[in-house]
Amino acid sequence: MNKKMYIQAEKTPLNISIKTSTRYGGYSKEPYNSLNMGYFTGDDVTTVIKNYRLYEKEINTYNIITLNQVHGNDVLEVNHENSSDILFSKADGLFTTEKNIPLGVITADCLPVMLAGQRCIASLHCGWRSLNSGIIDNAFKLFNIHNDIVEYAYIGAGICEKCYEVQDDLVMQLVEKYNPQKALQKKDSKHYLLDMKKLATNALIYNCLPIDNIEITKYSSCCFEEFYSYRLENGKTGRMVTTIVRNG
Ligand SMILES: [Zn+2]
């Protein structure tokens, strides 16, 4: 079996690198075994720090910026001056116009959505709440403010359309503009299956990104054993980190 420490996006523009860590090759013990990249999980924090140092060396990308994610829609602008202040802020998106700042999203079923333009990049933590409250729209606005447009989006490994069962009260809250009906399959009178990758794709298309410019990973957190799944492991598990960085 392939026990690689990461997978990577394949259609990224020049000088852009996007990688998602797997659960292999780190120091964490069960149930976080072993490459847990989530600080706020109950795992020993010094072990998580050791995992970061090891992983950063493996992917040759240092000082990954991550957030204290809260399922909101705030996207913070980060640069070389403010990066240490931004680290662990309460927000769900990061944006930068600068090179060599790796932006990270922590997940274990939510979707990492990464965006790239000519100069700007963004990383977004997309659970249904963040998606529904417009985190993707907010990121596109930041590109616009900086006179750039999103030319490429990557939808990474999250829960798949077969495993994400939701109740009708959640479905009622989904906003119309992202075409939720196209991402939903009725299971019984009270339950639906929600396709998060499709919902994110619809939100990207709503912001005028052509479908051909969207790369969707074949992986999912739930149906591939190399990843952590919050749902399948009843909340007691580790996290992956997905990073985007513009090099050179
Ligand atoms: Zn699945």
Coordinates of N, CA and C and ligand atoms in Angstrom, one line a residue:
M1 N 0.8 -1.2 0.0 CA 0.0 0.0 0.0 C 0.9 1.3 0.0
N2 N 0.4 2.3 -0.7 CA 1.1 3.5 -0.8 C 0.9 4.3 0.5
K3 N 2.0 4.5 1.3 CA 1.9 5.2 2.6 C 2.5 6.6 2.5
K4 N 2.3 7.3 1.4 CA 2.8 8.6 1.2 C 2.2 9.6 2.1
M5 N 3.0 10.6 2.5 CA 2.5 11.6 3.5 C 1.6 12.7 2.9
Y6 N 1.5 12.7 1.5 CA 0.6 13.7 0.9 C 0.1 13.2 -0.4
I7 N -1.0 13.9 -0.9 CA -1.4 13.8 -2.3 C -1.3 15.2 -2.8
Q8 N -1.3 15.4 -4.1 CA -1.3 16.8 -4.6 C -2.2 17.0 -5.8
A9 N -2.6 18.3 -6.0 CA -3.4 18.7 -7.1 C -2.5 18.5 -8.4
E10 N -3.2 18.2 -9.5 CA -2.4 17.8 -10.7 C -2.5 18.9 -11.8
K11 N -3.5 19.8 -11.7 CA -3.7 20.7 -12.8 C -3.4 22.2 -12.4
T12 N -2.6 22.3 -11.4 CA -2.3 23.7 -10.8 C -1.6 24.5 -11.9
P13 N -1.9 25.8 -11.8 CA -1.1 26.8 -12.7 C 0.4 26.8 -12.3
L14 N 1.2 27.3 -13.2 CA 2.6 27.5 -13.0 C 2.9 28.1 -11.7
N15 N 3.9 27.6 -11.0 CA 4.4 28.1 -9.7 C 3.5 27.9 -8.5
I16 N 2.3 27.3 -8.7 CA 1.4 27.0 -7.6 C 1.5 25.6 -7.2
S17 N 1.6 25.3 -5.9 CA 1.6 24.0 -5.4 C 0.5 23.8 -4.4
I18 N -0.3 22.7 -4.5 CA -1.3 22.4 -3.6 C -1.2 20.9 -3.1
K19 N -1.1 20.7 -1.8 CA -0.9 19.4 -1.3 C -1.8 19.1 -0.1
T20 N -2.3 17.9 0.1 CA -3.1 17.5 1.2 C -2.3 16.4 2.0
S21 N -2.1 16.6 3.3 CA -1.4 15.5 4.0 C -2.4 14.3 4.2
T22 N -1.8 13.2 4.3 CA -2.5 11.9 4.7 C -2.4 11.7 6.2
R23 N -2.8 10.5 6.6 CA -2.6 10.2 8.0 C -1.3 9.4 8.3
Y24 N -0.5 9.3 7.3 CA 0.7 8.4 7.4 C 2.0 9.2 7.8
G25 N 2.8 8.5 8.6 CA 4.2 9.0 8.7 C 4.5 9.9 9.9
G26 N 3.4 10.2 10.7 CA 3.6 11.2 11.8 C 3.9 10.5 13.2
Y27 N 3.8 11.3 14.2 CA 4.1 10.8 15.6 C 2.9 10.6 16.5
S28 N 1.7 11.0 16.1 CA 0.5 10.9 17.0 C 0.1 9.5 17.2
K29 N -0.4 9.3 18.4 CA -0.9 7.9 18.8 C -2.4 7.9 18.5
E30 N -3.0 6.7 18.6 CA -4.4 6.5 18.4 C -5.2 7.4 19.3
P31 N -6.3 7.9 19.0 CA -7.0 7.8 17.6 C -6.5 8.8 16.6
Y32 N -5.4 9.5 16.9 CA -5.0 10.6 16.1 C -3.9 10.1 15.1
N33 N -3.6 8.8 15.1 CA -2.5 8.2 14.3 C -2.6 8.5 12.8
S34 N -1.5 8.9 12.2 CA -0.3 9.4 13.0 C 0.1 10.8 12.6
L35 N -0.3 11.2 11.4 CA 0.2 12.6 11.0 C -0.9 13.6 11.2
N36 N -1.3 13.7 12.5 CA -2.4 14.7 12.8 C -1.9 16.1 12.7
M37 N -2.6 16.9 11.9 CA -2.2 18.3 11.7 C -3.2 19.3 12.4
G38 N -4.1 18.8 13.2 CA -5.1 19.6 13.9 C -4.6 19.9 15.3
Y39 N -4.5 21.2 15.7 CA -4.1 21.5 17.0 C -5.2 21.4 18.0
F40 N -6.4 21.7 17.5 CA -7.6 21.8 18.4 C -8.4 20.5 18.4
T41 N -7.7 19.4 18.6 CA -8.4 18.1 18.5 C -8.4 17.2 19.8
G42 N -7.6 17.7 20.8 CA -7.4 16.9 22.0 C -6.1 16.1 21.9
D43 N -5.5 16.1 20.8 CA -4.1 15.4 20.7 C -3.1 16.3 21.4
D44 N -2.0 15.7 21.8 CA -0.9 16.4 22.5 C -0.3 17.4 21.5
V45 N -0.3 18.7 22.0 CA 0.1 19.8 21.1 C 1.5 19.7 20.6
T46 N 2.4 19.3 21.5 CA 3.8 19.2 21.1 C 4.0 18.1 20.0
T47 N 3.2 17.1 20.1 CA 3.3 16.1 19.0 C 2.8 16.6 17.7
V48 N 1.7 17.4 17.8 CA 1.2 18.1 16.5 C 2.3 19.0 15.9
I49 N 3.0 19.7 16.8 CA 4.0 20.6 16.3 C 5.1 19.8 15.7
K50 N 5.5 18.7 16.3 CA 6.5 17.8 15.7 C 6.0 17.2 14.3
N51 N 4.7 16.9 14.2 CA 4.2 16.5 12.9 C 4.3 17.6 11.9
Y52 N 4.1 18.8 12.3 CA 4.2 19.9 11.3 C 5.6 20.1 10.8
R53 N 6.6 20.0 11.8 CA 8.0 20.2 11.4 C 8.4 19.1 10.4
L54 N 8.0 17.9 10.7 CA 8.3 16.7 9.9 C 7.7 16.8 8.5
Y55 N 6.4 17.2 8.5 CA 5.7 17.3 7.2 C 6.2 18.5 6.3
E56 N 6.5 19.6 7.0 CA 7.0 20.8 6.3 C 8.3 20.4 5.6
K57 N 9.1 19.6 6.2 CA 10.4 19.2 5.6 C 10.1 18.3 4.4
E58 N 9.2 17.4 4.6 CA 8.8 16.4 3.6 C 8.3 17.2 2.3
I59 N 7.5 18.2 2.5 CA 7.0 18.9 1.3 C 7.8 20.2 0.9
N60 N 8.9 20.4 1.7 CA 9.7 21.5 1.4 C 9.0 22.9 1.4
T61 N 8.1 23.0 2.4 CA 7.2 24.2 2.5 C 7.1 24.6 4.0
Y62 N 7.6 25.7 4.4 CA 7.8 26.0 5.8 C 6.8 27.1 6.3
N63 N 6.6 27.1 7.6 CA 5.7 28.1 8.3 C 4.3 28.2 7.7
I64 N 3.7 27.0 7.6 CA 2.3 26.9 7.1 C 1.4 27.8 8.1
I65 N 0.6 28.6 7.5 CA -0.4 29.5 8.2 C -1.7 28.7 8.3
T66 N -2.1 28.5 9.6 CA -3.5 27.9 9.8 C -4.3 28.7 10.7
L67 N -5.6 28.4 10.8 CA -6.5 29.3 11.6 C -7.2 28.4 12.7
N68 N -7.9 29.1 13.5 CA -8.8 28.5 14.5 C -10.2 28.5 13.8
Q69 N -10.5 27.5 13.0 CA -11.6 27.6 12.1 C -13.0 27.5 12.9
V70 N -13.9 28.3 12.5 CA -15.2 28.5 13.3 C -16.4 28.3 12.4
H71 N -16.3 27.8 11.2 CA -17.4 27.6 10.3 C -18.1 28.9 9.9
G72 N -17.3 29.9 9.8 CA -17.9 31.2 9.4 C -17.5 31.5 7.9
N73 N -17.5 32.8 7.6 CA -17.2 33.2 6.2 C -16.1 34.2 6.1
D74 N -15.4 34.5 7.1 CA -14.3 35.5 7.1 C -13.1 35.0 6.4
V75 N -12.6 35.8 5.5 CA -11.3 35.5 4.8 C -10.3 36.6 5.1
L76 N -9.2 36.2 5.7 CA -8.2 37.1 6.2 C -7.1 37.3 5.2
E77 N -6.6 38.5 5.0 CA -5.5 38.8 4.1 C -4.2 38.7 4.9
V78 N -3.3 37.8 4.4 CA -2.0 37.6 5.1 C -0.9 38.0 4.3
N79 N 0.2 38.6 4.9 CA 1.4 38.9 4.2 C 2.6 38.6 5.1
H80 N 3.8 38.9 4.6 CA 5.0 38.5 5.4 C 5.1 39.3 6.7
E81 N 4.5 40.5 6.8 CA 4.5 41.3 8.0 C 3.6 40.8 9.1
N82 N 2.3 40.4 8.7 CA 1.3 40.1 9.7 C 1.1 38.6 9.9
S83 N 1.9 37.7 9.2 CA 1.6 36.3 9.3 C 1.6 35.7 10.7
S84 N 2.5 36.2 11.6 CA 2.5 35.6 12.9 C 1.3 36.1 13.7
D85 N 0.7 37.2 13.4 CA -0.5 37.7 14.1 C -1.7 36.9 13.6
I86 N -1.7 36.6 12.3 CA -2.9 35.9 11.7 C -3.0 34.5 12.2
L87 N -1.8 33.8 12.4 CA -1.8 32.4 12.8 C -2.8 32.2 14.0
F88 N -3.6 31.2 13.8 CA -4.7 30.7 14.8 C -5.8 31.7 15.0
S89 N -5.9 32.7 14.2 CA -7.1 33.7 14.3 C -8.4 32.9 14.0
K90 N -9.5 33.4 14.6 CA -10.8 32.8 14.4 C -11.3 33.2 13.0
A91 N -11.2 32.4 12.0 CA -11.7 32.6 10.7 C -11.6 31.3 9.9
D92 N -12.1 31.3 8.7 CA -12.1 30.1 7.8 C -11.4 30.3 6.5
G93 N -10.9 31.5 6.2 CA -10.3 31.6 4.9 C -9.0 32.5 5.0
L94 N -8.1 32.2 4.2 CA -6.8 33.0 4.1 C -6.6 33.4 2.6
F95 N -6.0 34.6 2.5 CA -5.8 35.1 1.1 C -4.5 35.8 1.2
T96 N -3.7 35.7 0.1 CA -2.5 36.5 0.0 C -2.1 36.9 -1.4
T97 N -1.4 38.0 -1.6 CA -0.9 38.4 -2.9 C 0.6 38.1 -2.9
E98 N 1.1 37.6 -1.9 CA 2.6 37.4 -1.8 C 3.1 36.0 -2.0
K99 N 4.3 35.9 -2.5 CA 4.9 34.5 -2.8 C 5.4 33.9 -1.5
N100 N 5.5 32.6 -1.5 CA 6.2 31.8 -0.5 C 5.5 32.0 0.9
I101 N 4.2 32.2 0.9 CA 3.4 32.1 2.1 C 2.4 30.9 1.9
P102 N 2.7 29.8 2.6 CA 1.8 28.7 2.4 C 0.5 28.8 3.3
L103 N -0.7 28.8 2.7 CA -1.9 29.0 3.3 C -2.5 27.6 3.6
G104 N -3.0 27.4 4.8 CA -3.4 26.0 5.2 C -4.9 26.0 5.6
V105 N -5.5 24.9 5.3 CA -6.9 24.6 5.7 C -6.8 23.2 6.4
I106 N -7.4 23.1 7.6 CA -7.5 21.9 8.4 C -8.8 21.2 8.2
T107 N -8.8 20.0 7.8 CA -10.1 19.3 7.6 C -10.1 17.8 8.1
A108 N -11.3 17.3 8.2 CA -11.5 15.8 8.4 C -12.9 15.6 8.0
D109 N -13.4 16.0 6.9 CA -14.7 15.8 6.2 C -15.1 17.1 5.5
C110 N -14.9 18.3 6.1 CA -15.1 19.5 5.4 C -14.3 19.6 4.2
L111 N -14.6 20.4 3.2 CA -13.8 20.5 2.0 C -12.8 21.6 2.1
P112 N -11.6 21.3 1.7 CA -10.6 22.4 1.4 C -10.8 22.9 0.0
V113 N -11.0 24.2 -0.2 CA -11.2 24.8 -1.5 C -10.1 25.8 -1.7
M114 N -9.2 25.6 -2.7 CA -8.1 26.5 -2.9 C -8.3 27.3 -4.2
L115 N -7.9 28.6 -4.2 CA -8.1 29.4 -5.4 C -6.8 30.0 -5.8
A116 N -6.6 30.2 -7.1 CA -5.4 30.9 -7.6 C -5.8 31.8 -8.8
G117 N -5.2 33.0 -8.8 CA -5.2 33.9 -10.0 C -3.8 34.1 -10.5
Q118 N -3.6 35.2 -11.2 CA -2.3 35.6 -11.7 C -1.3 35.9 -10.5
R119 N -1.8 36.6 -9.5 CA -1.0 37.0 -8.4 C -1.5 36.5 -7.0
C120 N -2.8 36.4 -6.9 CA -3.4 36.1 -5.6 C -3.7 34.6 -5.4
I121 N -3.7 34.1 -4.2 CA -4.2 32.8 -3.9 C -5.0 32.9 -2.6
A122 N -5.9 31.8 -2.4 CA -6.7 31.8 -1.2 C -6.9 30.3 -0.8
S123 N -7.1 30.1 0.5 CA -7.4 28.8 1.0 C -8.7 28.9 1.8
L124 N -9.7 28.0 1.6 CA -11.0 28.1 2.3 C -11.4 26.8 3.0
H125 N -11.8 27.0 4.2 CA -12.4 25.8 4.9 C -13.9 25.8 4.7
C126 N -14.3 24.8 3.9 CA -15.7 24.8 3.5 C -16.5 23.7 4.1
G127 N -17.2 23.9 5.2 CA -18.3 23.0 5.6 C -19.5 23.7 5.0
W128 N -20.7 23.0 5.3 CA -21.9 23.6 4.6 C -22.2 25.0 5.1
R129 N -21.9 25.3 6.4 CA -22.2 26.6 7.0 C -21.4 27.7 6.3
S130 N -20.1 27.5 6.1 CA -19.2 28.5 5.5 C -19.6 28.7 4.0
L131 N -19.8 27.5 3.4 CA -20.2 27.6 1.9 C -21.5 28.4 1.8
N132 N -22.5 28.0 2.6 CA -23.8 28.6 2.5 C -23.8 30.1 2.9
S133 N -22.9 30.5 3.8 CA -22.9 31.9 4.2 C -21.9 32.7 3.3
G134 N -21.4 32.2 2.2 CA -20.7 33.0 1.2 C -19.2 33.1 1.3
I135 N -18.5 32.1 1.9 CA -17.1 32.2 2.0 C -16.4 32.3 0.7
I136 N -16.9 31.6 -0.3 CA -16.4 31.6 -1.7 C -16.6 33.0 -2.3
D137 N -17.8 33.5 -2.1 CA -18.0 34.9 -2.7 C -17.1 35.9 -2.0
N138 N -16.8 35.8 -0.7 CA -15.9 36.7 0.0 C -14.5 36.6 -0.6
A139 N -14.1 35.4 -0.9 CA -12.7 35.2 -1.4 C -12.6 35.8 -2.8
F140 N -13.6 35.6 -3.6 CA -13.6 36.2 -5.0 C -13.6 37.7 -4.9
K141 N -14.3 38.3 -3.9 CA -14.3 39.8 -3.8 C -12.9 40.3 -3.5
L142 N -12.1 39.5 -2.7 CA -10.7 39.9 -2.4 C -9.8 39.9 -3.6
F143 N -10.0 38.9 -4.5 CA -9.3 38.9 -5.7 C -9.6 40.1 -6.5
N144 N -10.9 40.5 -6.6 CA -11.4 41.6 -7.3 C -10.8 42.9 -6.8
I145 N -10.8 43.1 -5.5 CA -10.2 44.3 -4.9 C -8.7 44.4 -5.2
H146 N -8.0 43.3 -5.4 CA -6.6 43.4 -5.8 C -6.4 43.2 -7.3
N147 N -7.4 43.6 -8.1 CA -7.3 43.6 -9.5 C -6.8 42.2 -10.1
D148 N -7.3 41.2 -9.5 CA -7.0 39.8 -10.0 C -8.3 39.1 -10.2
I149 N -8.3 38.0 -11.0 CA -9.4 37.2 -11.0 C -9.0 35.7 -10.8
V150 N -10.0 34.9 -10.2 CA -9.7 33.5 -10.0 C -9.7 32.8 -11.3
E151 N -8.6 32.1 -11.6 CA -8.5 31.3 -12.8 C -8.5 29.8 -12.6
Y152 N -8.3 29.4 -11.4 CA -8.2 28.0 -11.1 C -8.7 27.8 -9.7
A153 N -9.5 26.7 -9.5 CA -9.9 26.3 -8.2 C -9.7 24.8 -8.0
Y154 N -9.3 24.4 -6.8 CA -9.1 23.0 -6.4 C -10.1 22.7 -5.3
I155 N -10.9 21.6 -5.5 CA -11.7 21.1 -4.4 C -11.1 19.8 -3.9
G156 N -10.7 19.8 -2.7 CA -9.9 18.7 -2.1 C -10.7 17.7 -1.5
A157 N -10.1 16.8 -0.7 CA -10.7 15.6 -0.1 C -11.6 16.0 1.1
G158 N -12.9 15.7 0.9 CA -13.8 15.9 2.0 C -14.8 14.7 2.0
I159 N -15.9 14.9 2.8 CA -16.9 13.8 2.8 C -17.6 13.6 1.4
C160 N -17.8 12.4 1.0 CA -18.4 12.2 -0.3 C -19.9 12.2 -0.3
E161 N -20.4 12.2 -1.5 CA -21.9 12.3 -1.7 C -22.6 11.1 -1.3
K162 N -21.9 10.0 -1.0 CA -22.6 8.8 -0.6 C -22.7 8.7 1.0
C163 N -21.7 9.4 1.6 CA -21.6 9.3 3.1 C -22.2 10.5 3.9
Y164 N -22.5 11.6 3.2 CA -22.9 12.7 4.0 C -24.4 12.8 4.0
E165 N -25.0 12.2 5.1 CA -26.4 12.2 5.2 C -26.8 13.4 6.1
V166 N -27.8 14.2 5.7 CA -28.2 15.4 6.5 C -29.7 15.3 6.6
Q167 N -30.2 16.1 7.6 CA -31.6 16.1 7.9 C -32.3 17.3 7.1
D168 N -33.6 17.2 7.0 CA -34.3 18.2 6.2 C -34.2 19.6 6.8
D169 N -34.0 19.7 8.1 CA -33.9 21.1 8.7 C -32.6 21.8 8.2
L170 N -31.5 21.0 7.9 CA -30.3 21.6 7.3 C -30.6 22.0 5.9
V171 N -31.3 21.1 5.2 CA -31.6 21.4 3.8 C -32.4 22.7 3.6
M172 N -33.3 22.9 4.5 CA -34.2 24.1 4.5 C -33.3 25.4 4.6
Q173 N -32.2 25.3 5.2 CA -31.3 26.5 5.4 C -30.4 26.8 4.2
L174 N -30.3 25.9 3.2 CA -29.4 26.1 2.1 C -29.9 27.2 1.2
V175 N -29.1 28.2 0.8 CA -29.5 29.3 0.0 C -29.6 28.9 -1.4
E176 N -30.6 29.5 -2.1 CA -31.0 29.1 -3.5 C -29.8 29.4 -4.5
K177 N -29.1 30.5 -4.2 CA -28.1 30.9 -5.3 C -27.1 29.9 -5.7
Y178 N -26.8 28.9 -4.8 CA -25.8 27.9 -5.2 C -26.5 26.6 -5.7
N179 N -27.7 26.7 -6.1 CA -28.4 25.5 -6.7 C -28.4 24.3 -5.8
P180 N -28.7 24.4 -4.5 CA -28.6 23.2 -3.6 C -29.4 22.0 -4.1
Q181 N -30.5 22.2 -4.8 CA -31.2 21.0 -5.3 C -30.4 20.1 -6.2
K182 N -29.4 20.7 -6.9 CA -28.5 19.9 -7.7 C -27.5 19.1 -6.9
A183 N -27.3 19.4 -5.7 CA -26.4 18.8 -4.8 C -27.0 17.8 -3.8
L184 N -28.3 17.7 -3.9 CA -29.1 16.9 -2.9 C -29.8 15.7 -3.6
Q185 N -29.7 14.6 -2.8 CA -30.5 13.4 -3.2 C -31.3 13.0 -2.0
K186 N -32.6 12.8 -2.3 CA -33.5 12.5 -1.2 C -33.4 11.0 -0.8
K187 N -33.2 10.8 0.5 CA -33.1 9.4 1.0 C -34.4 8.8 1.5
D188 N -35.0 9.6 2.4 CA -36.3 9.2 2.9 C -37.0 10.5 3.3
S189 N -38.1 10.5 4.0 CA -38.9 11.7 4.2 C -38.1 12.8 5.0
K190 N -37.2 12.4 5.8 CA -36.5 13.3 6.6 C -35.0 13.5 6.3
H191 N -34.4 12.6 5.5 CA -33.0 12.6 5.2 C -32.6 12.8 3.7
Y192 N -31.5 13.5 3.6 CA -31.0 13.7 2.2 C -29.5 13.3 2.2
L193 N -28.9 13.1 1.1 CA -27.5 13.0 0.9 C -27.0 14.3 0.3
L194 N -26.1 14.9 0.9 CA -25.6 16.2 0.4 C -24.2 16.0 -0.3
D195 N -24.1 16.4 -1.5 CA -22.8 16.4 -2.3 C -22.1 17.7 -2.1
M196 N -21.2 17.7 -1.2 CA -20.5 19.0 -0.9 C -19.6 19.5 -2.0
K197 N -19.0 18.5 -2.8 CA -18.2 18.9 -3.9 C -19.0 19.6 -4.9
K198 N -20.3 19.1 -5.1 CA -21.1 19.8 -6.1 C -21.6 21.2 -5.6
L199 N -21.9 21.2 -4.3 CA -22.3 22.5 -3.7 C -21.2 23.6 -3.9
A200 N -20.0 23.1 -3.6 CA -18.8 24.1 -3.8 C -18.6 24.4 -5.2
T201 N -18.8 23.5 -6.1 CA -18.7 23.7 -7.6 C -19.7 24.8 -8.0
N202 N -21.0 24.6 -7.5 CA -22.0 25.5 -7.8 C -21.7 26.9 -7.3
A203 N -21.1 27.0 -6.1 CA -20.7 28.4 -5.6 C -19.6 29.0 -6.4
L204 N -18.7 28.2 -7.0 CA -17.6 28.7 -7.8 C -18.2 29.2 -9.2
I205 N -19.2 28.4 -9.7 CA -19.8 28.8 -11.0 C -20.6 30.0 -10.8
Y206 N -21.3 30.1 -9.6 CA -22.0 31.4 -9.3 C -21.1 32.6 -9.4
N207 N -19.8 32.4 -9.1 CA -18.9 33.5 -9.1 C -18.2 33.6 -10.5
C208 N -18.8 32.9 -11.5 CA -18.4 33.0 -12.9 C -17.1 32.3 -13.2
L209 N -16.7 31.3 -12.4 CA -15.5 30.5 -12.8 C -16.0 29.4 -13.7
P210 N -15.4 29.2 -14.9 CA -15.8 28.2 -15.8 C -15.6 26.8 -15.2
I211 N -16.4 25.9 -15.4 CA -16.3 24.5 -14.9 C -15.0 23.9 -15.2
D212 N -14.5 24.2 -16.4 CA -13.2 23.6 -16.9 C -12.0 24.1 -16.1
N213 N -12.2 25.1 -15.3 CA -11.1 25.7 -14.5 C -11.1 25.1 -13.1
I214 N -12.0 24.2 -12.8 CA -12.2 23.6 -11.5 C -11.6 22.2 -11.5
E215 N -10.6 21.9 -10.6 CA -10.1 20.6 -10.5 C -10.7 20.0 -9.2
I216 N -11.3 18.8 -9.3 CA -12.0 18.1 -8.2 C -11.2 16.8 -7.9
T217 N -10.7 16.7 -6.7 CA -9.9 15.5 -6.4 C -10.8 14.3 -6.5
K218 N -10.3 13.1 -6.8 CA -11.0 11.9 -6.8 C -11.1 11.3 -5.4
Y219 N -10.3 11.9 -4.5 CA -10.3 11.3 -3.1 C -11.4 11.9 -2.2
S220 N -11.8 11.1 -1.2 CA -12.7 11.6 -0.2 C -12.1 11.2 1.2
S221 N -12.5 12.0 2.2 CA -12.0 11.7 3.6 C -12.6 10.4 4.1
C222 N -13.8 10.1 3.7 CA -14.6 9.0 4.3 C -14.3 7.6 3.6
C223 N -14.1 7.6 2.3 CA -14.0 6.3 1.6 C -12.6 6.0 1.2
F224 N -11.6 6.7 1.7 CA -10.2 6.4 1.4 C -9.5 6.3 2.8
E225 N -8.9 5.2 3.0 CA -8.4 5.0 4.4 C -7.1 5.8 4.7
E226 N -6.6 6.5 3.7 CA -5.4 7.3 4.0 C -5.8 8.7 4.6
F227 N -7.1 8.9 4.8 CA -7.5 10.2 5.4 C -8.3 10.0 6.7
Y228 N -8.3 11.1 7.5 CA -9.2 11.1 8.7 C -10.6 11.5 8.3
S229 N -11.6 10.9 8.9 CA -13.0 11.2 8.7 C -13.6 11.5 10.1
Y230 N -14.0 12.7 10.3 CA -14.7 13.1 11.6 C -15.9 12.3 11.8
R231 N -16.7 12.1 10.8 CA -18.0 11.4 10.9 C -17.8 9.9 11.2
L232 N -17.0 9.3 10.4 CA -16.7 7.9 10.5 C -16.1 7.5 11.8
E233 N -15.3 8.4 12.3 CA -14.5 8.1 13.5 C -15.1 8.8 14.8
N234 N -16.4 9.2 14.6 CA -17.2 9.7 15.7 C -16.5 10.9 16.4
G235 N -15.9 11.8 15.6 CA -15.3 13.0 16.2 C -14.0 12.8 16.9
K236 N -13.6 11.6 17.2 CA -12.3 11.4 17.9 C -11.2 11.0 16.8
T237 N -10.6 12.0 16.2 CA -9.7 11.6 15.2 C -8.8 12.8 14.9
G238 N -7.8 12.7 14.0 CA -6.9 13.7 13.6 C -7.5 14.6 12.4
R239 N -6.6 15.4 11.9 CA -7.0 16.3 10.8 C -5.9 16.3 9.7
M240 N -6.3 16.5 8.5 CA -5.4 16.7 7.4 C -5.1 18.2 7.3
V241 N -4.0 18.6 6.7 CA -3.9 20.0 6.3 C -3.7 20.1 4.8
T242 N -4.4 21.0 4.1 CA -4.3 21.2 2.7 C -3.6 22.6 2.5
T243 N -2.6 22.6 1.8 CA -1.8 23.9 1.6 C -1.8 24.4 0.2
I244 N -1.8 25.7 0.0 CA -1.6 26.3 -1.3 C -0.4 27.3 -1.2
V245 N 0.5 27.3 -2.1 CA 1.6 28.3 -2.0 C 2.0 28.7 -3.4
R246 N 2.4 29.9 -3.6 CA 3.0 30.3 -4.9 C 4.5 30.5 -4.7
N247 N 5.2 29.7 -5.4 CA 6.7 29.7 -5.3 C 7.3 30.6 -6.3
G248 N 8.5 31.0 -6.0 CA 9.4 31.7 -7.0 C 9.0 33.1 -7.4
Ligands
ZN1 ZN -17.7 8.3 1.4

